[in-house]
Amino acid sequence: MTSTEFAPGLRIAGITPPLRLTDYKLIAFDMDSTLINIECVDEIADAVGRKAEVAAITEAAMQGHISDYKESLRQRVALLKGVTLAQMDQIYQERLRLNPGAAELVAACKAAGLKVLLVSGGFTHFTDRIRDRLGIDFTRANQLEVANGALTGRMVDQAWGDICDGAEKRTMLLHTCAQLGIDPSQAIAMGDGANDLPMMGVAGLSVAYHAKPAVREQAKVSIESGGLDRLLEVMQA
């Protein structure tokens, strides 16, 4: 998709601003490196001295160089065995930060009447806290198995399936639209990695945030500098 620079560090393709925020009814966010500043799986791995190994797999997956996302996540989670819940809480408290403009964008969307969905290839240990912190309406993420206060290196199957990958993100966005009685064209999807492309592809407005090249190329809005709330520059309330 051929893009043009709308403002420094903000590119658009296939749209003519200003768009109306009130024309949309749902905004869906990826979590790691989009709504928040870290890749949680990499930081958890740091607690057992495996960050470099895990981060290399994460980067390859986000670039779209790994075809089987589920298997790549299982490999990474296996390396997390032994990390304690106390260490997980420490990561949340000391390393995890909302990305600039995250709270402002969520607040603006809620004020305009949009529902907010958080879909993550990360983990419920963090998505639940972000949900409560920002007042998010719906979430989907992976659940780490815990025994005796520590991770087992496995994930728990949930009622909807085993792993939240790109296909599941798309399914959850479409399911939430159906639940709300809206068309997917009334949804906004924001992400940074290859596993966000399926949901971005079915949403009315796709937004890349400091994203991998393949994601920037396919997004209708690409935020390449500044915070998440730069989306509001192409919107009017």
JSON list of C-alpha atoms in Angstrom, two decimals:
[
{"chain": "A", "resi": 1, "resn": "MET", "atom": "CA", "xyz": [0.00, 0.00, 0.00]},
{"chain": "A", "resi": 2, "resn": "THR", "atom": "CA", "xyz": [1.47, 3.35, -1.05]},
{"chain": "A", "resi": 3, "resn": "SER", "atom": "CA", "xyz": [1.63, 5.70, 1.93]},
{"chain": "A", "resi": 4, "resn": "THR", "atom": "CA", "xyz": [2.10, 9.43, 2.29]},
{"chain": "A", "resi": 5, "resn": "GLU", "atom": "CA", "xyz": [3.45, 11.43, 5.19]},
{"chain": "A", "resi": 6, "resn": "PHE", "atom": "CA", "xyz": [0.50, 13.11, 6.91]},
{"chain": "A", "resi": 7, "resn": "ALA", "atom": "CA", "xyz": [2.73, 14.68, 9.56]},
{"chain": "A", "resi": 8, "resn": "PRO", "atom": "CA", "xyz": [6.31, 14.02, 10.70]},
{"chain": "A", "resi": 9, "resn": "GLY", "atom": "CA", "xyz": [6.46, 10.41, 11.88]},
{"chain": "A", "resi": 10, "resn": "LEU", "atom": "CA", "xyz": [2.83, 9.74, 10.89]},
{"chain": "A", "resi": 11, "resn": "ARG", "atom": "CA", "xyz": [2.02, 8.07, 7.57]},
{"chain": "A", "resi": 12, "resn": "ILE", "atom": "CA", "xyz": [-1.36, 7.28, 6.01]},
{"chain": "A", "resi": 13, "resn": "ALA", "atom": "CA", "xyz": [-2.51, 5.11, 3.12]},
{"chain": "A", "resi": 14, "resn": "GLY", "atom": "CA", "xyz": [-5.92, 4.63, 1.60]},
{"chain": "A", "resi": 15, "resn": "ILE", "atom": "CA", "xyz": [-7.70, 7.11, 3.88]},
{"chain": "A", "resi": 16, "resn": "THR", "atom": "CA", "xyz": [-8.56, 10.80, 3.75]},
{"chain": "A", "resi": 17, "resn": "PRO", "atom": "CA", "xyz": [-8.37, 12.53, 7.17]},
{"chain": "A", "resi": 18, "resn": "PRO", "atom": "CA", "xyz": [-10.00, 13.71, 9.21]},
{"chain": "A", "resi": 19, "resn": "LEU", "atom": "CA", "xyz": [-11.84, 10.53, 10.09]},
{"chain": "A", "resi": 20, "resn": "ARG", "atom": "CA", "xyz": [-14.57, 10.60, 12.73]},
{"chain": "A", "resi": 21, "resn": "LEU", "atom": "CA", "xyz": [-13.81, 8.64, 15.88]},
{"chain": "A", "resi": 22, "resn": "THR", "atom": "CA", "xyz": [-17.55, 8.30, 16.49]},
{"chain": "A", "resi": 23, "resn": "ASP", "atom": "CA", "xyz": [-17.90, 6.36, 13.22]},
{"chain": "A", "resi": 24, "resn": "TYR", "atom": "CA", "xyz": [-16.12, 3.48, 15.00]},
{"chain": "A", "resi": 25, "resn": "LYS", "atom": "CA", "xyz": [-17.54, 1.32, 17.79]},
{"chain": "A", "resi": 26, "resn": "LEU", "atom": "CA", "xyz": [-14.56, -0.84, 18.80]},
{"chain": "A", "resi": 27, "resn": "ILE", "atom": "CA", "xyz": [-10.80, -0.44, 19.10]},
{"chain": "A", "resi": 28, "resn": "ALA", "atom": "CA", "xyz": [-8.60, -3.52, 19.46]},
{"chain": "A", "resi": 29, "resn": "PHE", "atom": "CA", "xyz": [-5.06, -3.32, 20.79]},
{"chain": "A", "resi": 30, "resn": "ASP", "atom": "CA", "xyz": [-2.16, -5.72, 20.77]},
{"chain": "A", "resi": 31, "resn": "MET", "atom": "CA", "xyz": [-0.39, -5.51, 24.13]},
{"chain": "A", "resi": 32, "resn": "ASP", "atom": "CA", "xyz": [3.37, -6.20, 23.98]},
{"chain": "A", "resi": 33, "resn": "SER", "atom": "CA", "xyz": [5.30, -3.37, 22.30]},
{"chain": "A", "resi": 34, "resn": "THR", "atom": "CA", "xyz": [2.00, -1.70, 21.36]},
{"chain": "A", "resi": 35, "resn": "LEU", "atom": "CA", "xyz": [-0.01, -0.82, 24.44]},
{"chain": "A", "resi": 36, "resn": "ILE", "atom": "CA", "xyz": [2.98, -1.49, 26.71]},
{"chain": "A", "resi": 37, "resn": "ASN", "atom": "CA", "xyz": [6.74, -0.97, 26.38]},
{"chain": "A", "resi": 38, "resn": "ILE", "atom": "CA", "xyz": [8.04, -4.53, 26.74]},
{"chain": "A", "resi": 39, "resn": "GLU", "atom": "CA", "xyz": [7.73, -8.03, 25.31]},
{"chain": "A", "resi": 40, "resn": "CYS", "atom": "CA", "xyz": [6.61, -9.79, 28.48]},
{"chain": "A", "resi": 41, "resn": "VAL", "atom": "CA", "xyz": [7.90, -13.23, 27.47]},
{"chain": "A", "resi": 42, "resn": "ASP", "atom": "CA", "xyz": [11.40, -11.80, 26.97]},
{"chain": "A", "resi": 43, "resn": "GLU", "atom": "CA", "xyz": [11.39, -10.12, 30.37]},
{"chain": "A", "resi": 44, "resn": "ILE", "atom": "CA", "xyz": [10.14, -13.27, 32.11]},
{"chain": "A", "resi": 45, "resn": "ALA", "atom": "CA", "xyz": [12.96, -15.18, 30.42]},
{"chain": "A", "resi": 46, "resn": "ASP", "atom": "CA", "xyz": [15.43, -12.69, 31.85]},
{"chain": "A", "resi": 47, "resn": "ALA", "atom": "CA", "xyz": [14.53, -13.98, 35.31]},
{"chain": "A", "resi": 48, "resn": "VAL", "atom": "CA", "xyz": [16.03, -17.36, 34.40]},
{"chain": "A", "resi": 49, "resn": "GLY", "atom": "CA", "xyz": [18.92, -16.02, 32.33]},
{"chain": "A", "resi": 50, "resn": "ARG", "atom": "CA", "xyz": [17.35, -16.94, 28.97]},
{"chain": "A", "resi": 51, "resn": "LYS", "atom": "CA", "xyz": [16.40, -13.48, 27.66]},
{"chain": "A", "resi": 52, "resn": "ALA", "atom": "CA", "xyz": [18.71, -13.41, 24.62]},
{"chain": "A", "resi": 53, "resn": "GLU", "atom": "CA", "xyz": [17.58, -16.85, 23.49]},
{"chain": "A", "resi": 54, "resn": "VAL", "atom": "CA", "xyz": [13.88, -16.09, 23.90]},
{"chain": "A", "resi": 55, "resn": "ALA", "atom": "CA", "xyz": [14.11, -12.56, 22.48]},
{"chain": "A", "resi": 56, "resn": "ALA", "atom": "CA", "xyz": [15.67, -13.89, 19.28]},
{"chain": "A", "resi": 57, "resn": "ILE", "atom": "CA", "xyz": [12.66, -16.19, 18.74]},
{"chain": "A", "resi": 58, "resn": "THR", "atom": "CA", "xyz": [10.24, -13.36, 19.60]},
{"chain": "A", "resi": 59, "resn": "GLU", "atom": "CA", "xyz": [11.87, -11.01, 17.10]},
{"chain": "A", "resi": 60, "resn": "ALA", "atom": "CA", "xyz": [11.75, -13.62, 14.34]},
{"chain": "A", "resi": 61, "resn": "ALA", "atom": "CA", "xyz": [8.06, -14.27, 15.09]},
{"chain": "A", "resi": 62, "resn": "MET", "atom": "CA", "xyz": [7.16, -10.57, 15.08]},
{"chain": "A", "resi": 63, "resn": "GLN", "atom": "CA", "xyz": [9.00, -10.05, 11.78]},
{"chain": "A", "resi": 64, "resn": "GLY", "atom": "CA", "xyz": [6.94, -12.87, 10.29]},
{"chain": "A", "resi": 65, "resn": "HIS", "atom": "CA", "xyz": [9.95, -15.13, 9.76]},
{"chain": "A", "resi": 66, "resn": "ILE", "atom": "CA", "xyz": [8.42, -18.00, 11.77]},
{"chain": "A", "resi": 67, "resn": "SER", "atom": "CA", "xyz": [5.45, -19.68, 10.09]},
{"chain": "A", "resi": 68, "resn": "ASP", "atom": "CA", "xyz": [4.25, -21.61, 13.18]},
{"chain": "A", "resi": 69, "resn": "TYR", "atom": "CA", "xyz": [3.63, -18.95, 15.82]},
{"chain": "A", "resi": 70, "resn": "LYS", "atom": "CA", "xyz": [2.07, -21.41, 18.25]},
{"chain": "A", "resi": 71, "resn": "GLU", "atom": "CA", "xyz": [5.09, -23.69, 18.21]},
{"chain": "A", "resi": 72, "resn": "SER", "atom": "CA", "xyz": [7.44, -20.71, 18.63]},
{"chain": "A", "resi": 73, "resn": "LEU", "atom": "CA", "xyz": [5.48, -19.60, 21.69]},
{"chain": "A", "resi": 74, "resn": "ARG", "atom": "CA", "xyz": [5.50, -23.11, 23.18]},
{"chain": "A", "resi": 75, "resn": "GLN", "atom": "CA", "xyz": [9.28, -23.18, 22.74]},
{"chain": "A", "resi": 76, "resn": "ARG", "atom": "CA", "xyz": [9.66, -19.85, 24.50]},
{"chain": "A", "resi": 77, "resn": "VAL", "atom": "CA", "xyz": [7.28, -20.73, 27.34]},
{"chain": "A", "resi": 78, "resn": "ALA", "atom": "CA", "xyz": [9.13, -23.99, 27.97]},
{"chain": "A", "resi": 79, "resn": "LEU", "atom": "CA", "xyz": [12.22, -21.91, 28.73]},
{"chain": "A", "resi": 80, "resn": "LEU", "atom": "CA", "xyz": [10.31, -20.00, 31.44]},
{"chain": "A", "resi": 81, "resn": "LYS", "atom": "CA", "xyz": [9.97, -23.01, 33.72]},
{"chain": "A", "resi": 82, "resn": "GLY", "atom": "CA", "xyz": [10.77, -22.14, 37.32]},
{"chain": "A", "resi": 83, "resn": "VAL", "atom": "CA", "xyz": [10.02, -18.41, 37.20]},
{"chain": "A", "resi": 84, "resn": "THR", "atom": "CA", "xyz": [8.03, -17.58, 40.34]},
{"chain": "A", "resi": 85, "resn": "LEU", "atom": "CA", "xyz": [4.84, -15.56, 40.55]},
{"chain": "A", "resi": 86, "resn": "ALA", "atom": "CA", "xyz": [6.75, -13.13, 42.76]},
{"chain": "A", "resi": 87, "resn": "GLN", "atom": "CA", "xyz": [9.21, -12.57, 39.91]},
{"chain": "A", "resi": 88, "resn": "MET", "atom": "CA", "xyz": [6.28, -12.09, 37.50]},
{"chain": "A", "resi": 89, "resn": "ASP", "atom": "CA", "xyz": [4.83, -9.44, 39.80]},
{"chain": "A", "resi": 90, "resn": "GLN", "atom": "CA", "xyz": [8.23, -7.75, 39.99]},
{"chain": "A", "resi": 91, "resn": "ILE", "atom": "CA", "xyz": [8.35, -7.54, 36.18]},
{"chain": "A", "resi": 92, "resn": "TYR", "atom": "CA", "xyz": [4.93, -5.89, 36.15]},
{"chain": "A", "resi": 93, "resn": "GLN", "atom": "CA", "xyz": [5.88, -3.40, 38.83]},
{"chain": "A", "resi": 94, "resn": "GLU", "atom": "CA", "xyz": [9.43, -2.56, 37.76]},
{"chain": "A", "resi": 95, "resn": "ARG", "atom": "CA", "xyz": [9.65, -3.05, 33.98]},
{"chain": "A", "resi": 96, "resn": "LEU", "atom": "CA", "xyz": [6.19, -2.83, 32.45]},
{"chain": "A", "resi": 97, "resn": "ARG", "atom": "CA", "xyz": [5.06, 0.66, 31.49]},
{"chain": "A", "resi": 98, "resn": "LEU", "atom": "CA", "xyz": [2.21, 1.86, 29.34]},
{"chain": "A", "resi": 99, "resn": "ASN", "atom": "CA", "xyz": [3.53, 3.25, 26.09]},
{"chain": "A", "resi": 100, "resn": "PRO", "atom": "CA", "xyz": [3.22, 7.04, 25.68]},
{"chain": "A", "resi": 101, "resn": "GLY", "atom": "CA", "xyz": [-0.31, 8.12, 24.81]},
{"chain": "A", "resi": 102, "resn": "ALA", "atom": "CA", "xyz": [-1.86, 4.73, 25.68]},
{"chain": "A", "resi": 103, "resn": "ALA", "atom": "CA", "xyz": [-4.04, 5.96, 28.53]},
{"chain": "A", "resi": 104, "resn": "GLU", "atom": "CA", "xyz": [-4.96, 9.10, 26.59]},
{"chain": "A", "resi": 105, "resn": "LEU", "atom": "CA", "xyz": [-6.03, 7.17, 23.48]},
{"chain": "A", "resi": 106, "resn": "VAL", "atom": "CA", "xyz": [-8.07, 4.63, 25.45]},
{"chain": "A", "resi": 107, "resn": "ALA", "atom": "CA", "xyz": [-9.77, 7.45, 27.36]},
{"chain": "A", "resi": 108, "resn": "ALA", "atom": "CA", "xyz": [-10.58, 9.33, 24.14]},
{"chain": "A", "resi": 109, "resn": "CYS", "atom": "CA", "xyz": [-12.04, 6.19, 22.56]},
{"chain": "A", "resi": 110, "resn": "LYS", "atom": "CA", "xyz": [-14.16, 5.42, 25.60]},
{"chain": "A", "resi": 111, "resn": "ALA", "atom": "CA", "xyz": [-15.38, 9.03, 25.71]},
{"chain": "A", "resi": 112, "resn": "ALA", "atom": "CA", "xyz": [-16.42, 8.68, 22.04]},
{"chain": "A", "resi": 113, "resn": "GLY", "atom": "CA", "xyz": [-18.43, 5.57, 22.90]},
{"chain": "A", "resi": 114, "resn": "LEU", "atom": "CA", "xyz": [-16.06, 2.88, 21.63]},
{"chain": "A", "resi": 115, "resn": "LYS", "atom": "CA", "xyz": [-15.59, -0.43, 23.40]},
{"chain": "A", "resi": 116, "resn": "VAL", "atom": "CA", "xyz": [-11.97, -1.52, 23.97]},
{"chain": "A", "resi": 117, "resn": "LEU", "atom": "CA", "xyz": [-10.53, -4.96, 23.25]},
{"chain": "A", "resi": 118, "resn": "LEU", "atom": "CA", "xyz": [-7.07, -6.19, 24.29]},
{"chain": "A", "resi": 119, "resn": "VAL", "atom": "CA", "xyz": [-5.87, -9.21, 22.29]},
{"chain": "A", "resi": 120, "resn": "SER", "atom": "CA", "xyz": [-2.44, -10.53, 23.10]},
{"chain": "A", "resi": 121, "resn": "GLY", "atom": "CA", "xyz": [-0.08, -13.35, 22.31]},
{"chain": "A", "resi": 122, "resn": "GLY", "atom": "CA", "xyz": [1.18, -12.58, 25.81]},
{"chain": "A", "resi": 123, "resn": "PHE", "atom": "CA", "xyz": [-0.20, -13.66, 29.12]},
{"chain": "A", "resi": 124, "resn": "THR", "atom": "CA", "xyz": [-3.25, -13.17, 31.34]},
{"chain": "A", "resi": 125, "resn": "HIS", "atom": "CA", "xyz": [-0.96, -12.36, 34.28]},
{"chain": "A", "resi": 126, "resn": "PHE", "atom": "CA", "xyz": [-0.33, -9.02, 32.58]},
{"chain": "A", "resi": 127, "resn": "THR", "atom": "CA", "xyz": [-3.44, -8.48, 30.43]},
{"chain": "A", "resi": 128, "resn": "ASP", "atom": "CA", "xyz": [-5.71, -8.76, 33.48]},
{"chain": "A", "resi": 129, "resn": "ARG", "atom": "CA", "xyz": [-3.79, -5.99, 35.23]},
{"chain": "A", "resi": 130, "resn": "ILE", "atom": "CA", "xyz": [-3.78, -3.75, 32.14]},
{"chain": "A", "resi": 131, "resn": "ARG", "atom": "CA", "xyz": [-7.51, -4.40, 31.70]},
{"chain": "A", "resi": 132, "resn": "ASP", "atom": "CA", "xyz": [-8.24, -3.26, 35.23]},
{"chain": "A", "resi": 133, "resn": "ARG", "atom": "CA", "xyz": [-5.86, -0.31, 35.01]},
{"chain": "A", "resi": 134, "resn": "LEU", "atom": "CA", "xyz": [-7.36, 1.12, 31.80]},
{"chain": "A", "resi": 135, "resn": "GLY", "atom": "CA", "xyz": [-10.96, -0.04, 32.12]},
{"chain": "A", "resi": 136, "resn": "ILE", "atom": "CA", "xyz": [-10.74, -2.31, 29.07]},
{"chain": "A", "resi": 137, "resn": "ASP", "atom": "CA", "xyz": [-13.95, -4.13, 28.13]},
{"chain": "A", "resi": 138, "resn": "PHE", "atom": "CA", "xyz": [-12.72, -7.40, 26.58]},
{"chain": "A", "resi": 139, "resn": "THR", "atom": "CA", "xyz": [-9.45, -9.37, 26.65]},
{"chain": "A", "resi": 140, "resn": "ARG", "atom": "CA", "xyz": [-7.98, -12.50, 25.15]},
{"chain": "A", "resi": 141, "resn": "ALA", "atom": "CA", "xyz": [-4.53, -13.81, 26.03]},
{"chain": "A", "resi": 142, "resn": "ASN", "atom": "CA", "xyz": [-2.62, -16.96, 26.92]},
{"chain": "A", "resi": 143, "resn": "GLN", "atom": "CA", "xyz": [-2.64, -18.47, 30.40]},
{"chain": "A", "resi": 144, "resn": "LEU", "atom": "CA", "xyz": [0.58, -19.77, 31.88]},
{"chain": "A", "resi": 145, "resn": "GLU", "atom": "CA", "xyz": [0.36, -22.93, 33.96]},
{"chain": "A", "resi": 146, "resn": "VAL", "atom": "CA", "xyz": [1.47, -22.48, 37.56]},
{"chain": "A", "resi": 147, "resn": "ALA", "atom": "CA", "xyz": [2.33, -25.11, 40.18]},
{"chain": "A", "resi": 148, "resn": "ASN", "atom": "CA", "xyz": [3.62, -24.40, 43.67]},
{"chain": "A", "resi": 149, "resn": "GLY", "atom": "CA", "xyz": [3.95, -20.70, 42.93]},
{"chain": "A", "resi": 150, "resn": "ALA", "atom": "CA", "xyz": [6.12, -21.11, 39.83]},
{"chain": "A", "resi": 151, "resn": "LEU", "atom": "CA", "xyz": [5.69, -21.52, 36.07]},
{"chain": "A", "resi": 152, "resn": "THR", "atom": "CA", "xyz": [5.72, -25.08, 34.75]},
{"chain": "A", "resi": 153, "resn": "GLY", "atom": "CA", "xyz": [6.85, -24.15, 31.24]},
{"chain": "A", "resi": 154, "resn": "ARG", "atom": "CA", "xyz": [3.43, -24.91, 29.79]},
{"chain": "A", "resi": 155, "resn": "MET", "atom": "CA", "xyz": [0.23, -23.03, 28.97]},
{"chain": "A", "resi": 156, "resn": "VAL", "atom": "CA", "xyz": [-3.32, -23.90, 29.99]},
{"chain": "A", "resi": 157, "resn": "ASP", "atom": "CA", "xyz": [-5.95, -24.63, 27.34]},
{"chain": "A", "resi": 158, "resn": "GLN", "atom": "CA", "xyz": [-8.92, -22.27, 27.67]},
{"chain": "A", "resi": 159, "resn": "ALA", "atom": "CA", "xyz": [-12.57, -22.58, 26.63]},
{"chain": "A", "resi": 160, "resn": "TRP", "atom": "CA", "xyz": [-11.86, -20.78, 23.32]},
{"chain": "A", "resi": 161, "resn": "GLY", "atom": "CA", "xyz": [-8.73, -22.76, 22.42]},
{"chain": "A", "resi": 162, "resn": "ASP", "atom": "CA", "xyz": [-5.07, -23.28, 23.22]},
{"chain": "A", "resi": 163, "resn": "ILE", "atom": "CA", "xyz": [-3.01, -20.26, 22.08]},
{"chain": "A", "resi": 164, "resn": "CYS", "atom": "CA", "xyz": [-3.89, -16.70, 21.09]},
{"chain": "A", "resi": 165, "resn": "ASP", "atom": "CA", "xyz": [-2.02, -16.36, 17.81]},
{"chain": "A", "resi": 166, "resn": "GLY", "atom": "CA", "xyz": [-2.75, -14.17, 14.79]},
{"chain": "A", "resi": 167, "resn": "ALA", "atom": "CA", "xyz": [-5.71, -16.28, 13.70]},
{"chain": "A", "resi": 168, "resn": "GLU", "atom": "CA", "xyz": [-7.22, -16.14, 17.18]},
{"chain": "A", "resi": 169, "resn": "LYS", "atom": "CA", "xyz": [-6.75, -12.36, 17.34]},
{"chain": "A", "resi": 170, "resn": "ARG", "atom": "CA", "xyz": [-8.75, -12.09, 14.11]},
{"chain": "A", "resi": 171, "resn": "THR", "atom": "CA", "xyz": [-11.40, -14.49, 15.43]},
{"chain": "A", "resi": 172, "resn": "MET", "atom": "CA", "xyz": [-11.72, -12.56, 18.69]},
{"chain": "A", "resi": 173, "resn": "LEU", "atom": "CA", "xyz": [-12.08, -9.22, 16.89]},
{"chain": "A", "resi": 174, "resn": "LEU", "atom": "CA", "xyz": [-14.82, -10.65, 14.65]},
{"chain": "A", "resi": 175, "resn": "HIS", "atom": "CA", "xyz": [-16.51, -12.35, 17.62]},
{"chain": "A", "resi": 176, "resn": "THR", "atom": "CA", "xyz": [-16.50, -9.09, 19.59]},
{"chain": "A", "resi": 177, "resn": "CYS", "atom": "CA", "xyz": [-17.96, -7.20, 16.63]},
{"chain": "A", "resi": 178, "resn": "ALA", "atom": "CA", "xyz": [-20.74, -9.80, 16.37]},
{"chain": "A", "resi": 179, "resn": "GLN", "atom": "CA", "xyz": [-21.33, -9.60, 20.12]},
{"chain": "A", "resi": 180, "resn": "LEU", "atom": "CA", "xyz": [-21.68, -5.81, 19.85]},
{"chain": "A", "resi": 181, "resn": "GLY", "atom": "CA", "xyz": [-23.86, -6.06, 16.73]},
{"chain": "A", "resi": 182, "resn": "ILE", "atom": "CA", "xyz": [-21.43, -4.02, 14.61]},
{"chain": "A", "resi": 183, "resn": "ASP", "atom": "CA", "xyz": [-19.69, -4.54, 11.30]},
{"chain": "A", "resi": 184, "resn": "PRO", "atom": "CA", "xyz": [-15.89, -5.12, 11.35]},
{"chain": "A", "resi": 185, "resn": "SER", "atom": "CA", "xyz": [-15.61, -1.95, 9.25]},
{"chain": "A", "resi": 186, "resn": "GLN", "atom": "CA", "xyz": [-16.55, -0.11, 12.47]},
{"chain": "A", "resi": 187, "resn": "ALA", "atom": "CA", "xyz": [-13.49, -1.51, 14.27]},
{"chain": "A", "resi": 188, "resn": "ILE", "atom": "CA", "xyz": [-9.97, -0.12, 14.64]},
{"chain": "A", "resi": 189, "resn": "ALA", "atom": "CA", "xyz": [-7.07, -2.56, 15.15]},
{"chain": "A", "resi": 190, "resn": "MET", "atom": "CA", "xyz": [-3.63, -1.48, 16.40]},
{"chain": "A", "resi": 191, "resn": "GLY", "atom": "CA", "xyz": [-0.51, -3.61, 16.46]},
{"chain": "A", "resi": 192, "resn": "ASP", "atom": "CA", "xyz": [3.20, -3.88, 15.72]},
{"chain": "A", "resi": 193, "resn": "GLY", "atom": "CA", "xyz": [3.99, -7.45, 14.72]},
{"chain": "A", "resi": 194, "resn": "ALA", "atom": "CA", "xyz": [3.17, -10.03, 12.08]},
{"chain": "A", "resi": 195, "resn": "ASN", "atom": "CA", "xyz": [0.68, -11.80, 14.33]},
{"chain": "A", "resi": 196, "resn": "ASP", "atom": "CA", "xyz": [-1.41, -8.60, 14.37]},
{"chain": "A", "resi": 197, "resn": "LEU", "atom": "CA", "xyz": [-1.89, -8.57, 10.60]},
{"chain": "A", "resi": 198, "resn": "PRO", "atom": "CA", "xyz": [-4.88, -10.97, 10.53]},
{"chain": "A", "resi": 199, "resn": "MET", "atom": "CA", "xyz": [-6.98, -8.76, 12.82]},
{"chain": "A", "resi": 200, "resn": "MET", "atom": "CA", "xyz": [-5.73, -5.57, 11.18]},
{"chain": "A", "resi": 201, "resn": "GLY", "atom": "CA", "xyz": [-6.78, -7.00, 7.83]},
{"chain": "A", "resi": 202, "resn": "VAL", "atom": "CA", "xyz": [-10.46, -7.36, 8.78]},
{"chain": "A", "resi": 203, "resn": "ALA", "atom": "CA", "xyz": [-10.81, -4.08, 10.72]},
{"chain": "A", "resi": 204, "resn": "GLY", "atom": "CA", "xyz": [-12.11, -0.93, 9.08]},
{"chain": "A", "resi": 205, "resn": "LEU", "atom": "CA", "xyz": [-8.99, 0.97, 10.19]},
{"chain": "A", "resi": 206, "resn": "SER", "atom": "CA", "xyz": [-5.60, -0.67, 10.67]},
{"chain": "A", "resi": 207, "resn": "VAL", "atom": "CA", "xyz": [-2.96, 1.18, 12.69]},
{"chain": "A", "resi": 208, "resn": "ALA", "atom": "CA", "xyz": [0.72, 0.23, 12.96]},
{"chain": "A", "resi": 209, "resn": "TYR", "atom": "CA", "xyz": [2.57, 1.48, 16.04]},
{"chain": "A", "resi": 210, "resn": "HIS", "atom": "CA", "xyz": [6.39, 1.61, 15.83]},
{"chain": "A", "resi": 211, "resn": "ALA", "atom": "CA", "xyz": [5.86, -1.57, 13.84]},
{"chain": "A", "resi": 212, "resn": "LYS", "atom": "CA", "xyz": [7.82, -4.12, 11.86]},
{"chain": "A", "resi": 213, "resn": "PRO", "atom": "CA", "xyz": [8.21, -3.24, 8.15]},
{"chain": "A", "resi": 214, "resn": "ALA", "atom": "CA", "xyz": [5.59, -5.75, 6.94]},
{"chain": "A", "resi": 215, "resn": "VAL", "atom": "CA", "xyz": [3.04, -4.26, 9.33]},
{"chain": "A", "resi": 216, "resn": "ARG", "atom": "CA", "xyz": [3.80, -0.64, 8.41]},
{"chain": "A", "resi": 217, "resn": "GLU", "atom": "CA", "xyz": [3.40, -1.51, 4.74]},
{"chain": "A", "resi": 218, "resn": "GLN", "atom": "CA", "xyz": [-0.11, -2.91, 5.20]},
{"chain": "A", "resi": 219, "resn": "ALA", "atom": "CA", "xyz": [-1.53, -0.41, 7.71]},
{"chain": "A", "resi": 220, "resn": "LYS", "atom": "CA", "xyz": [-3.75, 2.51, 6.80]},
{"chain": "A", "resi": 221, "resn": "VAL", "atom": "CA", "xyz": [-2.11, 4.58, 9.56]},
{"chain": "A", "resi": 222, "resn": "SER", "atom": "CA", "xyz": [1.49, 4.10, 10.66]},
{"chain": "A", "resi": 223, "resn": "ILE", "atom": "CA", "xyz": [2.70, 5.87, 13.79]},
{"chain": "A", "resi": 224, "resn": "GLU", "atom": "CA", "xyz": [6.49, 5.94, 13.44]},
{"chain": "A", "resi": 225, "resn": "SER", "atom": "CA", "xyz": [7.36, 8.48, 16.12]},
{"chain": "A", "resi": 226, "resn": "GLY", "atom": "CA", "xyz": [5.56, 9.71, 19.21]},
{"chain": "A", "resi": 227, "resn": "GLY", "atom": "CA", "xyz": [2.82, 8.06, 21.22]},
{"chain": "A", "resi": 228, "resn": "LEU", "atom": "CA", "xyz": [-0.28, 5.98, 20.55]},
{"chain": "A", "resi": 229, "resn": "ASP", "atom": "CA", "xyz": [-2.48, 9.05, 20.87]},
{"chain": "A", "resi": 230, "resn": "ARG", "atom": "CA", "xyz": [-1.06, 10.34, 17.57]},
{"chain": "A", "resi": 231, "resn": "LEU", "atom": "CA", "xyz": [-3.89, 8.38, 16.02]},
{"chain": "A", "resi": 232, "resn": "LEU", "atom": "CA", "xyz": [-6.12, 11.23, 17.19]},
{"chain": "A", "resi": 233, "resn": "GLU", "atom": "CA", "xyz": [-4.31, 13.55, 14.77]},
{"chain": "A", "resi": 234, "resn": "VAL", "atom": "CA", "xyz": [-6.16, 11.88, 11.88]},
{"chain": "A", "resi": 235, "resn": "MET", "atom": "CA", "xyz": [-9.43, 11.78, 13.84]},
{"chain": "A", "resi": 236, "resn": "GLN", "atom": "CA", "xyz": [-12.04, 14.24, 14.94]},
{"chain": "A", "resi": 237, "resn": "ALA", "atom": "CA", "xyz": [-14.28, 13.37, 17.89]}
]
